[in-house]
Amino acid sequence: MIEARFHDSIDDIAAAHWDALRPDDNPFLSHAFLAGLERSGCIRPDWGWQPHHLGLYRDGSLLAAAPLYLKGNSHGEFVFDWSWASAWERAGGDYYPKLLNAVPYSPVTGPRLLVGSDATQAAALRALLVAAMQQQAQQLKLSSVHANFLAEADLDAFDDTWITRSDVQFHWHNQGYADFDTFLAALNHKKRKNIRHERKRLAEYGLHIDMVSGAELDTAAWRQVHALYTATFDAKGNHAALTEAFFHYLRREFGHAVQVALAYRGSEIVAMALMLRSATTLYGRYWGASVEVPDLHFELCYYQGIEYAIAQGLQRFEPGAQGEHKLARGFLPVRTHSRHYLLHEGFRAAVRRALAPEGESMDAYAEELLDRSPYAKS
């Protein structure tokens, strides 16, 4: 018999057992990353996050797992369902809490149904994980279950009762470039000229730019990095959910897997872009600045990452959610996928009808973006 268990802390599951189920070293699905969020105060019920991780067990051994949360709001998800919540609550229902299969605060595509390396049982285990999530939502009388930024391998586990949504991100792909100039040579003349102009103009502001690993930064520097992140979120009226303790945790637990692009004015760090990496991919995550300098964001968040990925032989650079301006800087559109199960059949049908134009519009948008590729036509 396979038993489904739900855990109110990732630390209830042994790190080695959880990590053995991952298909690759995507850092956001690691036990260390998810545990760090919980241990450092980033995951809190008063912020709308309550761990409810799912494990499938046979005779006490973990066979499959999924990062799962009871959500009291829709913050930190990057797949927006505010209008659904409003409609359901106007009809007299309680939309929250809902069940979310995702990585908190991280719009990064990756496996959400962790099933290990045995290909013969992978499909069956994924289906069992999805069924267990649905059954749990019914037992707890929740409104819905959501699975965001799914890997391609996960998609078939969600049947037609789940609503399909798709969006676009912009990713950079390494075509074996020898250096940044080789990458620029692949772009059309206008885009190549614009990037060179942005980088040249930035040099006129007296800033020193550097890319360092998290292990190289001392405690004081990490404190500055977090202060920039917090101040930038606050200035935009957003909630900076990642605590200083979590930033220091990244330094301790991830070391060289964390990369930070820094801008110095003298000895002071005035801007930063924090990234994580796997064996194949660089992930841009958090940005902060205390100065307003034209093109500084592009340099730290995009060009430094591209240079690093080329030097390290990485295959891909994912700089984060949204941002059509990335297209002009060498990042191409990639579709992302989410699935949504609304327990009330009538509400589910209404939302599905409402989303039909969104799907058609997204398909047309993705095609239009590809027609505007910044790369030179061969």
mmCIF file of C-alpha atoms in Angstrom:
data_model
loop_
_atom_site.group_PDB
_atom_site.id
_atom_site.type_symbol
_atom_site.label_atom_id
_atom_site.label_comp_id
_atom_site.label_asym_id
_atom_site.label_seq_id
_atom_site.Cartn_x
_atom_site.Cartn_y
_atom_site.Cartn_z
ATOM 1 C CA MET A 1 0.000 0.000 0.000
ATOM 2 C CA ILE A 2 1.125 3.550 -0.801
ATOM 3 C CA GLU A 3 0.270 6.076 1.893
ATOM 4 C CA ALA A 4 -0.021 9.847 1.431
ATOM 5 C CA ARG A 5 1.215 11.984 4.325
ATOM 6 C CA PHE A 6 1.177 15.765 4.693
ATOM 7 C CA HIS A 7 3.919 17.561 6.623
ATOM 8 C CA ASP A 8 3.784 20.988 8.245
ATOM 9 C CA SER A 9 7.554 21.384 7.863
ATOM 10 C CA ILE A 10 10.011 20.282 5.193
ATOM 11 C CA ASP A 11 12.307 19.251 8.039
ATOM 12 C CA ASP A 12 9.889 16.414 8.808
ATOM 13 C CA ILE A 13 11.363 14.777 5.694
ATOM 14 C CA ALA A 14 15.028 13.776 5.646
ATOM 15 C CA ALA A 15 17.012 15.980 3.271
ATOM 16 C CA ALA A 16 18.743 13.017 1.633
ATOM 17 C CA HIS A 17 15.403 11.317 0.948
ATOM 18 C CA TRP A 18 13.827 14.468 -0.533
ATOM 19 C CA ASP A 19 16.826 15.322 -2.706
ATOM 20 C CA ALA A 20 17.073 11.765 -4.021
ATOM 21 C CA LEU A 21 13.717 12.332 -5.737
ATOM 22 C CA ARG A 22 14.882 15.380 -7.738
ATOM 23 C CA PRO A 23 15.702 14.758 -11.418
ATOM 24 C CA ASP A 24 18.454 17.412 -11.456
ATOM 25 C CA ASP A 25 20.167 19.970 -9.241
ATOM 26 C CA ASN A 26 17.686 22.809 -9.715
ATOM 27 C CA PRO A 27 18.449 24.672 -6.464
ATOM 28 C CA PHE A 28 14.897 25.841 -5.846
ATOM 29 C CA LEU A 29 13.610 22.284 -5.429
ATOM 30 C CA SER A 30 16.379 21.316 -3.037
ATOM 31 C CA HIS A 31 15.552 20.500 0.559
ATOM 32 C CA ALA A 32 18.104 23.129 1.618
ATOM 33 C CA PHE A 33 16.369 25.970 -0.244
ATOM 34 C CA LEU A 34 12.863 25.107 0.951
ATOM 35 C CA ALA A 35 14.070 24.496 4.495
ATOM 36 C CA GLY A 36 15.940 27.790 4.495
ATOM 37 C CA LEU A 37 12.757 29.687 3.670
ATOM 38 C CA GLU A 38 10.979 28.034 6.594
ATOM 39 C CA ARG A 39 13.813 28.294 9.128
ATOM 40 C CA SER A 40 14.561 31.961 8.432
ATOM 41 C CA GLY A 41 11.028 33.312 8.801
ATOM 42 C CA CYS A 42 10.091 33.749 5.135
ATOM 43 C CA ILE A 43 7.253 31.194 5.320
ATOM 44 C CA ARG A 44 4.710 32.331 7.887
ATOM 45 C CA PRO A 45 0.934 31.961 8.251
ATOM 46 C CA ASP A 46 0.536 35.717 8.762
ATOM 47 C CA TRP A 47 2.167 36.199 5.370
ATOM 48 C CA GLY A 48 -0.163 33.645 3.783
ATOM 49 C CA TRP A 49 2.168 30.639 3.712
ATOM 50 C CA GLN A 50 1.756 27.419 5.700
ATOM 51 C CA PRO A 51 3.841 24.357 4.703
ATOM 52 C CA HIS A 52 1.760 21.304 3.856
ATOM 53 C CA HIS A 53 4.281 19.187 1.946
ATOM 54 C CA LEU A 54 3.141 15.908 0.445
ATOM 55 C CA GLY A 55 4.992 12.623 0.636
ATOM 56 C CA LEU A 56 4.025 9.225 -0.744
ATOM 57 C CA TYR A 57 5.316 6.327 1.355
ATOM 58 C CA ARG A 58 5.493 2.572 1.076
ATOM 59 C CA ASP A 59 6.487 0.728 4.259
ATOM 60 C CA GLY A 60 7.856 3.964 5.654
ATOM 61 C CA SER A 61 10.078 4.701 2.632
ATOM 62 C CA LEU A 62 9.561 7.933 0.684
ATOM 63 C CA LEU A 63 8.621 7.187 -2.941
ATOM 64 C CA ALA A 64 7.523 10.613 -4.197
ATOM 65 C CA ALA A 65 6.975 14.129 -2.899
ATOM 66 C CA ALA A 66 5.672 17.566 -3.784
ATOM 67 C CA PRO A 67 6.344 21.015 -2.274
ATOM 68 C CA LEU A 68 2.918 22.074 -1.066
ATOM 69 C CA TYR A 69 1.508 25.030 0.853
ATOM 70 C CA LEU A 70 -1.798 26.160 2.298
ATOM 71 C CA LYS A 71 -2.130 29.724 1.023
ATOM 72 C CA GLY A 72 -4.070 32.453 2.798
ATOM 73 C CA ASN A 73 -3.625 34.869 -0.107
ATOM 74 C CA SER A 74 -2.125 34.917 -3.610
ATOM 75 C CA HIS A 75 1.075 36.829 -2.863
ATOM 76 C CA GLY A 76 4.448 35.498 -4.020
ATOM 77 C CA GLU A 77 3.064 33.141 -6.682
ATOM 78 C CA PHE A 78 3.497 35.004 -10.034
ATOM 79 C CA VAL A 79 0.456 33.251 -11.525
ATOM 80 C CA PHE A 80 -2.406 35.579 -10.807
ATOM 81 C CA ASP A 81 -5.819 34.411 -9.614
ATOM 82 C CA TRP A 82 -6.980 37.508 -7.720
ATOM 83 C CA SER A 83 -10.032 37.887 -9.967
ATOM 84 C CA TRP A 84 -11.068 34.293 -9.289
ATOM 85 C CA ALA A 85 -10.815 34.877 -5.551
ATOM 86 C CA SER A 86 -12.887 38.040 -5.828
ATOM 87 C CA ALA A 87 -15.592 36.341 -7.898
ATOM 88 C CA TRP A 88 -15.832 33.343 -5.548
ATOM 89 C CA GLU A 89 -16.031 35.521 -2.452
ATOM 90 C CA ARG A 90 -18.690 37.771 -4.040
ATOM 91 C CA ALA A 91 -20.707 34.595 -4.535
ATOM 92 C CA GLY A 92 -20.449 33.888 -0.812
ATOM 93 C CA GLY A 93 -17.586 31.380 -0.809
ATOM 94 C CA ASP A 94 -14.209 31.314 0.917
ATOM 95 C CA TYR A 95 -11.436 31.192 -1.683
ATOM 96 C CA TYR A 96 -8.681 31.045 0.934
ATOM 97 C CA PRO A 97 -7.024 28.942 2.095
ATOM 98 C CA LYS A 98 -6.181 27.171 -1.112
ATOM 99 C CA LEU A 99 -3.567 24.508 -1.844
ATOM 100 C CA LEU A 100 -0.468 25.483 -3.854
ATOM 101 C CA ASN A 101 2.113 23.182 -5.437
ATOM 102 C CA ALA A 102 5.002 25.582 -6.099
ATOM 103 C CA VAL A 103 8.240 27.127 -4.862
ATOM 104 C CA PRO A 104 7.558 30.254 -2.782
ATOM 105 C CA TYR A 105 8.540 33.621 -4.229
ATOM 106 C CA SER A 106 10.248 31.936 -7.209
ATOM 107 C CA PRO A 107 8.754 32.001 -10.726
ATOM 108 C CA VAL A 108 11.221 29.337 -11.865
ATOM 109 C CA THR A 109 10.123 26.434 -14.041
ATOM 110 C CA GLY A 110 11.064 23.066 -12.628
ATOM 111 C CA PRO A 111 9.731 19.734 -11.385
ATOM 112 C CA ARG A 112 6.848 20.043 -8.955
ATOM 113 C CA LEU A 113 6.113 16.305 -8.757
ATOM 114 C CA LEU A 114 9.281 14.638 -7.459
ATOM 115 C CA VAL A 115 9.313 10.937 -8.319
ATOM 116 C CA GLY A 116 12.932 9.779 -8.417
ATOM 117 C CA SER A 117 14.836 8.174 -11.253
ATOM 118 C CA ASP A 118 12.837 5.000 -11.922
ATOM 119 C CA ALA A 119 11.186 5.768 -15.254
ATOM 120 C CA THR A 120 8.944 2.713 -15.041
ATOM 121 C CA GLN A 121 6.959 4.124 -12.121
ATOM 122 C CA ALA A 122 7.329 7.873 -12.700
ATOM 123 C CA ALA A 123 3.995 8.410 -14.478
ATOM 124 C CA ALA A 124 2.058 6.406 -11.903
ATOM 125 C CA LEU A 125 3.656 8.253 -8.988
ATOM 126 C CA ARG A 126 2.980 11.654 -10.540
ATOM 127 C CA ALA A 127 -0.665 10.692 -10.993
ATOM 128 C CA LEU A 128 -0.862 9.577 -7.354
ATOM 129 C CA LEU A 129 0.620 12.863 -6.154
ATOM 130 C CA VAL A 130 -1.959 14.845 -8.142
ATOM 131 C CA ALA A 131 -4.806 12.651 -6.882
ATOM 132 C CA ALA A 132 -3.603 13.054 -3.289
ATOM 133 C CA MET A 133 -3.626 16.848 -3.643
ATOM 134 C CA GLN A 134 -7.175 16.797 -4.973
ATOM 135 C CA GLN A 135 -8.348 14.457 -2.201
ATOM 136 C CA GLN A 136 -6.708 16.634 0.435
ATOM 137 C CA ALA A 137 -8.478 19.730 -0.904
ATOM 138 C CA GLN A 138 -11.803 17.901 -0.727
ATOM 139 C CA GLN A 139 -11.178 16.683 2.818
ATOM 140 C CA LEU A 140 -10.180 20.166 4.011
ATOM 141 C CA LYS A 141 -13.075 21.749 2.063
ATOM 142 C CA LEU A 142 -10.744 24.074 0.166
ATOM 143 C CA SER A 143 -11.716 26.051 -2.913
ATOM 144 C CA SER A 144 -8.896 24.971 -5.180
ATOM 145 C CA VAL A 145 -5.495 23.435 -5.908
ATOM 146 C CA HIS A 146 -2.858 25.167 -8.043
ATOM 147 C CA ALA A 147 0.411 23.913 -9.570
ATOM 148 C CA ASN A 148 2.662 26.651 -10.956
ATOM 149 C CA PHE A 149 5.662 26.755 -13.317
ATOM 150 C CA LEU A 150 5.497 23.068 -14.120
ATOM 151 C CA ALA A 151 8.213 21.129 -15.886
ATOM 152 C CA GLU A 152 7.180 19.477 -19.140
ATOM 153 C CA ALA A 153 7.477 16.038 -17.549
ATOM 154 C CA ASP A 154 4.774 16.946 -15.006
ATOM 155 C CA LEU A 155 2.093 18.126 -17.420
ATOM 156 C CA ASP A 156 0.566 14.760 -18.365
ATOM 157 C CA ALA A 157 -0.225 14.015 -14.712
ATOM 158 C CA PHE A 158 -2.961 16.690 -14.718
ATOM 159 C CA ASP A 159 -6.117 15.506 -16.481
ATOM 160 C CA ASP A 160 -8.829 17.562 -18.174
ATOM 161 C CA THR A 161 -10.504 18.469 -14.889
ATOM 162 C CA TRP A 162 -7.583 20.846 -14.332
ATOM 163 C CA ILE A 163 -7.686 24.267 -15.979
ATOM 164 C CA THR A 164 -4.714 24.991 -18.231
ATOM 165 C CA ARG A 165 -2.897 28.325 -18.186
ATOM 166 C CA SER A 166 0.241 29.465 -19.940
ATOM 167 C CA ASP A 167 2.470 32.528 -19.858
ATOM 168 C CA VAL A 168 5.730 33.754 -21.386
ATOM 169 C CA GLN A 169 9.152 34.232 -19.834
ATOM 170 C CA PHE A 170 12.365 35.298 -21.553
ATOM 171 C CA HIS A 171 15.396 33.002 -21.371
ATOM 172 C CA TRP A 172 18.885 33.272 -22.839
ATOM 173 C CA HIS A 173 20.368 30.185 -24.504
ATOM 174 C CA ASN A 174 24.067 29.552 -24.926
ATOM 175 C CA GLN A 175 24.933 28.619 -28.497
ATOM 176 C CA GLY A 176 28.509 27.814 -27.629
ATOM 177 C CA TYR A 177 29.647 31.447 -27.512
ATOM 178 C CA ALA A 178 33.342 31.936 -26.818
ATOM 179 C CA ASP A 179 32.791 35.273 -25.061
ATOM 180 C CA PHE A 180 30.367 38.186 -24.808
ATOM 181 C CA ASP A 181 31.535 39.688 -28.111
ATOM 182 C CA THR A 182 30.789 36.420 -29.871
ATOM 183 C CA PHE A 183 27.278 36.542 -28.431
ATOM 184 C CA LEU A 184 26.886 40.134 -29.618
ATOM 185 C CA ALA A 185 27.985 39.114 -33.098
ATOM 186 C CA ALA A 186 24.965 36.799 -33.286
ATOM 187 C CA LEU A 187 22.546 39.716 -32.799
ATOM 188 C CA ASN A 188 21.322 42.015 -35.503
ATOM 189 C CA HIS A 189 23.213 45.268 -35.958
ATOM 190 C CA LYS A 190 20.753 47.522 -34.130
ATOM 191 C CA LYS A 191 20.528 45.355 -31.005
ATOM 192 C CA ARG A 192 24.306 44.846 -30.936
ATOM 193 C CA LYS A 193 24.904 48.600 -31.189
ATOM 194 C CA ASN A 194 22.370 49.374 -28.439
ATOM 195 C CA ILE A 195 23.935 46.924 -25.970
ATOM 196 C CA ARG A 196 27.413 48.263 -26.581
ATOM 197 C CA HIS A 197 26.094 51.784 -26.064
ATOM 198 C CA GLU A 198 24.415 50.830 -22.772
ATOM 199 C CA ARG A 199 27.567 49.235 -21.404
ATOM 200 C CA LYS A 200 29.796 52.095 -22.557
ATOM 201 C CA ARG A 201 27.513 54.738 -21.052
ATOM 202 C CA LEU A 202 27.451 52.885 -17.726
ATOM 203 C CA ALA A 203 31.254 53.136 -17.484
ATOM 204 C CA GLU A 204 30.939 56.931 -17.405
ATOM 205 C CA TYR A 205 29.256 56.923 -13.982
ATOM 206 C CA GLY A 206 32.329 55.888 -12.000
ATOM 207 C CA LEU A 207 30.964 52.558 -10.825
ATOM 208 C CA HIS A 208 33.021 49.391 -10.433
ATOM 209 C CA ILE A 209 31.169 46.246 -11.523
ATOM 210 C CA ASP A 210 32.020 42.787 -10.261
ATOM 211 C CA MET A 211 30.505 39.313 -10.186
ATOM 212 C CA VAL A 212 31.384 37.270 -7.103
ATOM 213 C CA SER A 213 30.215 34.068 -5.467
ATOM 214 C CA GLY A 214 28.216 34.185 -2.293
ATOM 215 C CA ALA A 215 31.043 32.469 -0.443
ATOM 216 C CA GLU A 216 33.364 35.408 -1.207
ATOM 217 C CA LEU A 217 31.167 38.029 0.463
ATOM 218 C CA ASP A 218 31.553 38.608 4.187
ATOM 219 C CA THR A 219 28.735 39.177 6.674
ATOM 220 C CA ALA A 220 28.817 42.963 6.296
ATOM 221 C CA ALA A 221 28.568 42.746 2.506
ATOM 222 C CA TRP A 222 25.633 40.349 2.735
ATOM 223 C CA ARG A 223 23.940 42.778 5.091
ATOM 224 C CA GLN A 224 24.350 45.506 2.457
ATOM 225 C CA VAL A 225 23.001 43.220 -0.258
ATOM 226 C CA HIS A 226 19.878 42.457 1.770
ATOM 227 C CA ALA A 227 19.367 46.141 2.636
ATOM 228 C CA LEU A 228 19.390 47.005 -1.081
ATOM 229 C CA TYR A 229 16.859 44.247 -1.807
ATOM 230 C CA THR A 230 14.558 45.433 0.997
ATOM 231 C CA ALA A 231 14.804 49.141 0.150
ATOM 232 C CA THR A 232 14.025 48.519 -3.519
ATOM 233 C CA PHE A 233 10.943 46.451 -2.673
ATOM 234 C CA ASP A 234 9.777 49.074 -0.189
ATOM 235 C CA ALA A 235 10.254 51.897 -2.697
ATOM 236 C CA LYS A 236 7.905 50.133 -5.118
ATOM 237 C CA GLY A 237 5.302 49.474 -2.432
ATOM 238 C CA ASN A 238 5.961 45.732 -2.413
ATOM 239 C CA HIS A 239 6.574 43.373 0.477
ATOM 240 C CA ALA A 240 10.174 42.166 0.839
ATOM 241 C CA ALA A 241 9.441 38.653 2.051
ATOM 242 C CA LEU A 242 12.990 37.310 2.178
ATOM 243 C CA THR A 243 14.607 38.006 5.511
ATOM 244 C CA GLU A 244 18.209 38.960 6.193
ATOM 245 C CA ALA A 245 18.573 35.604 7.939
ATOM 246 C CA PHE A 246 17.649 33.877 4.678
ATOM 247 C CA PHE A 247 20.305 35.812 2.732
ATOM 248 C CA HIS A 248 22.957 34.765 5.255
ATOM 249 C CA TYR A 249 21.608 31.213 5.016
ATOM 250 C CA LEU A 250 22.173 31.245 1.247
ATOM 251 C CA ARG A 251 25.783 32.218 1.831
ATOM 252 C CA ARG A 252 26.334 29.376 4.310
ATOM 253 C CA GLU A 253 24.428 26.606 2.576
ATOM 254 C CA PHE A 254 24.886 27.396 -1.128
ATOM 255 C CA GLY A 255 28.255 29.151 -1.270
ATOM 256 C CA HIS A 256 29.488 29.206 -4.864
ATOM 257 C CA ALA A 257 26.037 28.220 -6.181
ATOM 258 C CA VAL A 258 25.032 31.787 -5.301
ATOM 259 C CA GLN A 259 26.379 34.508 -7.577
ATOM 260 C CA VAL A 260 26.028 38.233 -6.901
ATOM 261 C CA ALA A 261 26.586 40.961 -9.497
ATOM 262 C CA LEU A 262 27.659 44.089 -7.631
ATOM 263 C CA ALA A 263 28.093 47.765 -8.405
ATOM 264 C CA TYR A 264 30.478 49.680 -6.149
ATOM 265 C CA ARG A 265 30.909 53.403 -5.732
ATOM 266 C CA GLY A 266 34.221 53.511 -3.925
ATOM 267 C CA SER A 267 33.966 50.825 -1.274
ATOM 268 C CA GLU A 268 30.174 51.053 -0.962
ATOM 269 C CA ILE A 269 27.884 48.520 -2.634
ATOM 270 C CA VAL A 270 25.220 50.631 -4.345
ATOM 271 C CA ALA A 271 23.448 47.970 -6.433
ATOM 272 C CA MET A 272 23.233 44.201 -6.620
ATOM 273 C CA ALA A 273 21.612 41.344 -8.527
ATOM 274 C CA LEU A 274 21.506 37.996 -6.742
ATOM 275 C CA MET A 275 21.459 34.760 -8.748
ATOM 276 C CA LEU A 276 21.572 31.022 -8.129
ATOM 277 C CA ARG A 277 22.927 28.371 -10.446
ATOM 278 C CA SER A 278 22.695 24.677 -11.189
ATOM 279 C CA ALA A 279 25.068 22.600 -13.292
ATOM 280 C CA THR A 280 23.368 23.850 -16.462
ATOM 281 C CA THR A 281 21.421 27.010 -15.674
ATOM 282 C CA LEU A 282 21.835 30.429 -14.082
ATOM 283 C CA TYR A 283 18.741 31.864 -12.395
ATOM 284 C CA GLY A 284 18.414 35.616 -11.861
ATOM 285 C CA ARG A 285 16.376 36.355 -8.764
ATOM 286 C CA TYR A 286 16.624 39.522 -6.686
ATOM 287 C CA TRP A 287 17.669 43.085 -7.528
ATOM 288 C CA GLY A 288 18.277 46.157 -5.426
ATOM 289 C CA ALA A 289 19.883 49.592 -5.842
ATOM 290 C CA SER A 290 20.376 52.763 -3.830
ATOM 291 C CA VAL A 291 21.259 54.857 -6.898
ATOM 292 C CA GLU A 292 19.416 55.635 -10.123
ATOM 293 C CA VAL A 293 21.874 55.103 -12.941
ATOM 294 C CA PRO A 294 20.683 54.503 -16.514
ATOM 295 C CA ASP A 295 21.229 50.929 -17.730
ATOM 296 C CA LEU A 296 22.605 49.713 -14.378
ATOM 297 C CA HIS A 297 19.749 47.234 -14.041
ATOM 298 C CA PHE A 298 20.500 45.798 -17.494
ATOM 299 C CA GLU A 299 24.195 45.436 -16.678
ATOM 300 C CA LEU A 300 23.786 43.653 -13.356
ATOM 301 C CA CYS A 301 20.678 41.604 -14.066
ATOM 302 C CA TYR A 302 21.383 40.611 -17.687
ATOM 303 C CA TYR A 303 24.842 41.281 -19.122
ATOM 304 C CA GLN A 304 26.821 40.122 -16.095
ATOM 305 C CA GLY A 305 24.738 36.955 -16.031
ATOM 306 C CA ILE A 306 25.304 36.293 -19.727
ATOM 307 C CA GLU A 307 29.061 36.794 -19.338
ATOM 308 C CA TYR A 308 29.093 34.412 -16.366
ATOM 309 C CA ALA A 309 27.048 31.761 -18.179
ATOM 310 C CA ILE A 310 29.390 31.885 -21.174
ATOM 311 C CA ALA A 311 32.507 31.656 -18.993
ATOM 312 C CA GLN A 312 31.058 28.734 -17.031
ATOM 313 C CA GLY A 313 29.677 26.896 -20.062
ATOM 314 C CA LEU A 314 26.101 27.006 -18.769
ATOM 315 C CA GLN A 315 23.336 26.184 -21.200
ATOM 316 C CA ARG A 316 20.717 28.703 -20.135
ATOM 317 C CA PHE A 317 20.124 31.914 -18.186
ATOM 318 C CA GLU A 318 16.650 32.549 -16.751
ATOM 319 C CA PRO A 319 16.567 36.153 -15.450
ATOM 320 C CA GLY A 320 13.102 36.044 -13.846
ATOM 321 C CA ALA A 321 9.469 36.698 -14.627
ATOM 322 C CA GLN A 322 8.013 39.070 -17.214
ATOM 323 C CA GLY A 323 9.876 41.855 -18.981
ATOM 324 C CA GLU A 324 9.461 42.203 -22.736
ATOM 325 C CA HIS A 325 12.507 44.510 -22.694
ATOM 326 C CA LYS A 326 14.622 41.362 -22.270
ATOM 327 C CA LEU A 327 13.906 40.412 -25.877
ATOM 328 C CA ALA A 328 16.113 43.214 -27.201
ATOM 329 C CA ARG A 329 18.960 41.945 -25.015
ATOM 330 C CA GLY A 330 19.147 38.411 -26.357
ATOM 331 C CA PHE A 331 16.480 36.636 -24.307
ATOM 332 C CA LEU A 332 13.898 34.665 -26.287
ATOM 333 C CA PRO A 333 10.284 33.852 -25.299
ATOM 334 C CA VAL A 334 9.624 30.527 -23.582
ATOM 335 C CA ARG A 335 6.201 29.261 -22.520
ATOM 336 C CA THR A 336 5.512 28.495 -18.874
ATOM 337 C CA HIS A 337 2.680 26.272 -17.657
ATOM 338 C CA SER A 338 0.354 26.066 -14.679
ATOM 339 C CA ARG A 339 -2.633 23.894 -13.793
ATOM 340 C CA HIS A 340 -5.605 24.781 -11.599
ATOM 341 C CA TYR A 341 -8.299 22.589 -10.034
ATOM 342 C CA LEU A 342 -11.403 24.384 -8.756
ATOM 343 C CA LEU A 343 -13.506 22.018 -6.702
ATOM 344 C CA HIS A 344 -16.877 23.572 -7.542
ATOM 345 C CA GLU A 345 -17.804 22.333 -11.028
ATOM 346 C CA GLY A 346 -19.868 25.378 -11.940
ATOM 347 C CA PHE A 347 -17.145 27.786 -10.862
ATOM 348 C CA ARG A 348 -14.557 25.696 -12.716
ATOM 349 C CA ALA A 349 -16.612 25.851 -15.934
ATOM 350 C CA ALA A 350 -17.086 29.609 -15.607
ATOM 351 C CA VAL A 351 -13.373 30.246 -15.114
ATOM 352 C CA ARG A 352 -12.501 27.954 -18.008
ATOM 353 C CA ARG A 353 -14.806 29.939 -20.307
ATOM 354 C CA ALA A 354 -13.356 33.220 -19.084
ATOM 355 C CA LEU A 355 -9.810 32.020 -19.760
ATOM 356 C CA ALA A 356 -10.429 30.966 -23.356
ATOM 357 C CA PRO A 357 -9.590 34.425 -24.799
ATOM 358 C CA GLU A 358 -6.507 34.607 -22.556
ATOM 359 C CA GLY A 359 -5.130 31.402 -24.059
ATOM 360 C CA GLU A 360 -5.694 32.570 -27.615
ATOM 361 C CA SER A 361 -4.132 35.946 -26.849
ATOM 362 C CA MET A 362 -1.083 34.314 -25.253
ATOM 363 C CA ASP A 363 -0.551 32.084 -28.306
ATOM 364 C CA ALA A 364 -0.658 35.110 -30.609
ATOM 365 C CA TYR A 365 1.649 37.085 -28.319
ATOM 366 C CA ALA A 366 4.260 34.309 -28.235
ATOM 367 C CA GLU A 367 4.247 34.054 -32.038
ATOM 368 C CA GLU A 368 4.579 37.821 -32.393
ATOM 369 C CA LEU A 369 7.550 37.856 -30.010
ATOM 370 C CA LEU A 370 9.366 35.198 -32.026
ATOM 371 C CA ASP A 371 8.900 37.311 -35.145
ATOM 372 C CA ARG A 372 10.799 40.082 -33.326
ATOM 373 C CA SER A 373 13.848 37.961 -32.513
ATOM 374 C CA PRO A 374 16.936 40.116 -31.876
ATOM 375 C CA TYR A 375 19.205 37.623 -33.592
ATOM 376 C CA ALA A 376 20.531 38.192 -37.087
ATOM 377 C CA LYS A 377 18.816 36.202 -39.805
ATOM 378 C CA SER A 378 21.143 33.624 -41.322
#
